[in-house]
PDB file of C-alpha atoms in Angstrom:
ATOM      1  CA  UNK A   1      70.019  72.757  66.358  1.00  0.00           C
ATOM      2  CA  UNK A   2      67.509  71.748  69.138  1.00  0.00           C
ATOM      3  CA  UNK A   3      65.493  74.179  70.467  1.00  0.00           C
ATOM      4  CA  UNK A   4      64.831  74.495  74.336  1.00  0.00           C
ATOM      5  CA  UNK A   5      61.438  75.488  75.611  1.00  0.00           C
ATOM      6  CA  UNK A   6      62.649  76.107  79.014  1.00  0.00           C
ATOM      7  CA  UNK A   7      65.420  76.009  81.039  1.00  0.00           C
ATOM      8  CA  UNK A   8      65.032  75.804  85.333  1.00  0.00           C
ATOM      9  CA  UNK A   9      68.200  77.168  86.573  1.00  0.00           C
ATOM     10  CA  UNK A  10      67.786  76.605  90.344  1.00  0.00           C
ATOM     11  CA  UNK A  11      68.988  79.374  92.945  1.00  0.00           C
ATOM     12  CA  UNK A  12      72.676  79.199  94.295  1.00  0.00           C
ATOM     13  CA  UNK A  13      72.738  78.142  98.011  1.00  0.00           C
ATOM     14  CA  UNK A  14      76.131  79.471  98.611  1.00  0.00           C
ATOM     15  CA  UNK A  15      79.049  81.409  96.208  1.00  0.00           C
ATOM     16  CA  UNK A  16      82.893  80.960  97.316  1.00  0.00           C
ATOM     17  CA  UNK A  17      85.869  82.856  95.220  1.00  0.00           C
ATOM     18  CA  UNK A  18      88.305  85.602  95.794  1.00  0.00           C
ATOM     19  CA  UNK A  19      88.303  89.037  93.778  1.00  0.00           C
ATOM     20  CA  UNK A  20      90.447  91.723  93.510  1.00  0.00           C
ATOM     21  CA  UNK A  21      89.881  95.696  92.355  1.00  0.00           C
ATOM     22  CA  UNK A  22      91.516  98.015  90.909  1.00  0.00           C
ATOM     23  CA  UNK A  23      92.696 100.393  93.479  1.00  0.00           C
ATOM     24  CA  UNK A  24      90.360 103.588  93.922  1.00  0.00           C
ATOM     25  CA  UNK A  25      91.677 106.842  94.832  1.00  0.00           C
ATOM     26  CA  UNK A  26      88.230 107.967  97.267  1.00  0.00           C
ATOM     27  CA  UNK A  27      88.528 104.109  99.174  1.00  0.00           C
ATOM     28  CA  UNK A  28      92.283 104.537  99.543  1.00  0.00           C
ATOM     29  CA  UNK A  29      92.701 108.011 100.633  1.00  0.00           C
ATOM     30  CA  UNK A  30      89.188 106.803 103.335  1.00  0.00           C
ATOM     31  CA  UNK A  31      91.021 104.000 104.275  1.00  0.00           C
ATOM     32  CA  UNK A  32      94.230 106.292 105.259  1.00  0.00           C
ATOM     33  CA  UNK A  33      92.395 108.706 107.107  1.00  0.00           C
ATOM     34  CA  UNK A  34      90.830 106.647 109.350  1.00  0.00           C
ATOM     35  CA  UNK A  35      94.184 104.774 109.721  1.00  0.00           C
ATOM     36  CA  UNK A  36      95.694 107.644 110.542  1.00  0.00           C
ATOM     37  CA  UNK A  37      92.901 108.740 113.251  1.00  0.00           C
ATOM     38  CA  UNK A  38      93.248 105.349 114.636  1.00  0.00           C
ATOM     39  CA  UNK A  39      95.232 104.497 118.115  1.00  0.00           C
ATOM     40  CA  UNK A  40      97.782 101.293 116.625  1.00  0.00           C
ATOM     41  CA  UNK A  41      99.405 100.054 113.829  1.00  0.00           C
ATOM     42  CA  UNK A  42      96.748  99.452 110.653  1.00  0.00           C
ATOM     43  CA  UNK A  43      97.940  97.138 107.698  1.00  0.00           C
ATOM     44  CA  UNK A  44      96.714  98.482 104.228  1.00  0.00           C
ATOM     45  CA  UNK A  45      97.186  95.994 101.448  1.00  0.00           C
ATOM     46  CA  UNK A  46      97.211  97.045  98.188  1.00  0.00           C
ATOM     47  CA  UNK A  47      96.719 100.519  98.344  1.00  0.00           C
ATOM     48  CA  UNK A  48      96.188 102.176  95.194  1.00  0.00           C
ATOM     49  CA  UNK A  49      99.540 104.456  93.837  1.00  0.00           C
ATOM     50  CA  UNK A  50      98.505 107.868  92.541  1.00  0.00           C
ATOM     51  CA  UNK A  51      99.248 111.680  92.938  1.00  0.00           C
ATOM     52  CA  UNK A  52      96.225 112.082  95.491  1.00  0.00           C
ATOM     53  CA  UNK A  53      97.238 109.193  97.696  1.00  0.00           C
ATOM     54  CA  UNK A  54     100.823 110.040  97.943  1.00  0.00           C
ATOM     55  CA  UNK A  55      99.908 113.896  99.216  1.00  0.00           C
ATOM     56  CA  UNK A  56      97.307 112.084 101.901  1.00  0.00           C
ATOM     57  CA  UNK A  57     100.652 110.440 103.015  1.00  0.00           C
ATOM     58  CA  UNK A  58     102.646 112.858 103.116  1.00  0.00           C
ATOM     59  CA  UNK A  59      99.701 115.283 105.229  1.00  0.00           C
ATOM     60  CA  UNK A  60      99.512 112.146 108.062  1.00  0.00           C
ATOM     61  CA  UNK A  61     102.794 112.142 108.261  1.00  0.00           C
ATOM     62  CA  UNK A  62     103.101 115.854 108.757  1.00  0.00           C
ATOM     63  CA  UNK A  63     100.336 115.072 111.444  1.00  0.00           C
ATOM     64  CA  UNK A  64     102.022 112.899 113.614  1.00  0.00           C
ATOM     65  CA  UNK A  65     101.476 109.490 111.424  1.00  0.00           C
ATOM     66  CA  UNK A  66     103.786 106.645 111.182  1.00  0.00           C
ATOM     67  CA  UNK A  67     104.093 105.290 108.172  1.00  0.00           C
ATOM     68  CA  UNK A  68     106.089 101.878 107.296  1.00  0.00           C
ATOM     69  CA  UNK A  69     105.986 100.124 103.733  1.00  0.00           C
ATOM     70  CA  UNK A  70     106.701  96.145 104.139  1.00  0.00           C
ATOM     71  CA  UNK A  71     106.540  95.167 100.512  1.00  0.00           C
ATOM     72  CA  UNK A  72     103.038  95.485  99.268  1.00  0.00           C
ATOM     73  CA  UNK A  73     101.642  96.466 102.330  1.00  0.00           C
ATOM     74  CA  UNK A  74     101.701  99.601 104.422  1.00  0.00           C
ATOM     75  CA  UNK A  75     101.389 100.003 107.874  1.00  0.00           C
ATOM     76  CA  UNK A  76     100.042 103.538 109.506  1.00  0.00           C
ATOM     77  CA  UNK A  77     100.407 104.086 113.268  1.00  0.00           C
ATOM     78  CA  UNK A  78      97.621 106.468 113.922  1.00  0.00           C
ATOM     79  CA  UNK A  79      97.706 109.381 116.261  1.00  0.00           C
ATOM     80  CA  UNK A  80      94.693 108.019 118.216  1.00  0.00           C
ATOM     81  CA  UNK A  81      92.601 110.243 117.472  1.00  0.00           C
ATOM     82  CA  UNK A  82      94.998 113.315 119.410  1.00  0.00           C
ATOM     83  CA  UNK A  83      96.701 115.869 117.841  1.00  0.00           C
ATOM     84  CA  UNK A  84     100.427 115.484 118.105  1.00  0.00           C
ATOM     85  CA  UNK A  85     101.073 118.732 116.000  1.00  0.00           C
ATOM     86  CA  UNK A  86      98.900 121.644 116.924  1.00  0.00           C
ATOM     87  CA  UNK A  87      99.834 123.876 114.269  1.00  0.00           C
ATOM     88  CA  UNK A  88     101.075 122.167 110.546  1.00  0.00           C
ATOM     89  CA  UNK A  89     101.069 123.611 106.758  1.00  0.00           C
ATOM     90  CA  UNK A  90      99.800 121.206 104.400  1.00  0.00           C
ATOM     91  CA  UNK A  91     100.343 120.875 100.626  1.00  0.00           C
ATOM     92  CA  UNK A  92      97.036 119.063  99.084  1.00  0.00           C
ATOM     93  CA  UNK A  93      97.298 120.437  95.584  1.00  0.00           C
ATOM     94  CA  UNK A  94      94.510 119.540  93.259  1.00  0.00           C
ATOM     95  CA  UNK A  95      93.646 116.235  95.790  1.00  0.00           C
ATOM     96  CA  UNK A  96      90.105 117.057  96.358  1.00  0.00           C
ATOM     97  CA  UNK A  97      90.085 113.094  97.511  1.00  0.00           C
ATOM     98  CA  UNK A  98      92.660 114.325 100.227  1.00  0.00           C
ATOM     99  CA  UNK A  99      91.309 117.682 100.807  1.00  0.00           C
ATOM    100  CA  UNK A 100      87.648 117.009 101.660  1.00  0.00           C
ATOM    101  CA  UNK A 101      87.905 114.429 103.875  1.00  0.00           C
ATOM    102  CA  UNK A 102      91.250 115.903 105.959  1.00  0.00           C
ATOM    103  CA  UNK A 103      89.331 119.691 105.997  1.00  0.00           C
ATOM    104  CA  UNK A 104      86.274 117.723 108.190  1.00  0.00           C
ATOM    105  CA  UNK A 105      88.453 115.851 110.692  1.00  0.00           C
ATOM    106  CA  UNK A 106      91.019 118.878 111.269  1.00  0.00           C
ATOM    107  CA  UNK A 107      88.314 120.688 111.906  1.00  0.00           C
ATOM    108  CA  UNK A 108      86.493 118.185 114.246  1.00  0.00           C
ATOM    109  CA  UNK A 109      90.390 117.669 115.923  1.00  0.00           C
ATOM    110  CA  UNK A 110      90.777 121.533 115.627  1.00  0.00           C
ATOM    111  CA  UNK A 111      87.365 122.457 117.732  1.00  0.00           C
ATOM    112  CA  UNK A 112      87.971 119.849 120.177  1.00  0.00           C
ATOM    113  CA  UNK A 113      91.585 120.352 120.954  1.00  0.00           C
ATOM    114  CA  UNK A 114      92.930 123.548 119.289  1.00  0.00           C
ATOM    115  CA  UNK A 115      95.127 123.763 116.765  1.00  0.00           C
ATOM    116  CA  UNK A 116      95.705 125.995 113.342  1.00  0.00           C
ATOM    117  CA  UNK A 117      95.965 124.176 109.945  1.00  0.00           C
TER     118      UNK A 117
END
């Protein structure tokens, strides 16, 4: 076996490749939030399949949402940032992803243009 005394690795001057993630519950149910808050259509590739995101879909769609599947990818019209529904009951069970992050902008939504959730 030869032995080497050094070895000069020189820096890379550029990476290129493509990677894909397992789906995450917190970047998914972020993602569909703000989709949902958004005026327009927003295309979501990939979104992650679990308990917590299917109850953040069903709460935007109780808000006014749109909500379209085209294969792998799911488009949310947003309610543009204006409640269509002033008053809504919504089941979050045990989707503290869901809960948290809904609780903030209902309340933001709530103070600035009434409403009871």
């Amino acid at each position: 076996m030869y032995a080497i005394p050094f070895l000069d690795l020189p820096p890379l001057r550029s990476a290129a490749g493509r990677v894909r993630l397992p789906g995450s519950k917190s970047i998914s149910n972020r993602v569909l939030l703000l989709a949902g808050l958004a005026a327009g259509t927003t295309a979501v590739h990939d979104l992650l399949d679990s308990d917590d995101t299917r109850v953040m879909l069903a709460a935007l769609e109780t808000l006014g949402c749109g909500l379209r599947r085209d294969g792998a990818v799911l488009h949310v019209t947003g309610i543009g940032g204006v409640l269509t529904n002033q008053r809504a009951k919504l089941f979050l069970g045990n989707a503290g992803t869901a809960m948290r992050p809904l609780t903030a902008a209902l309340a933001m939504l709530a103070t600035l243009q009434g409403g009871e959730f």
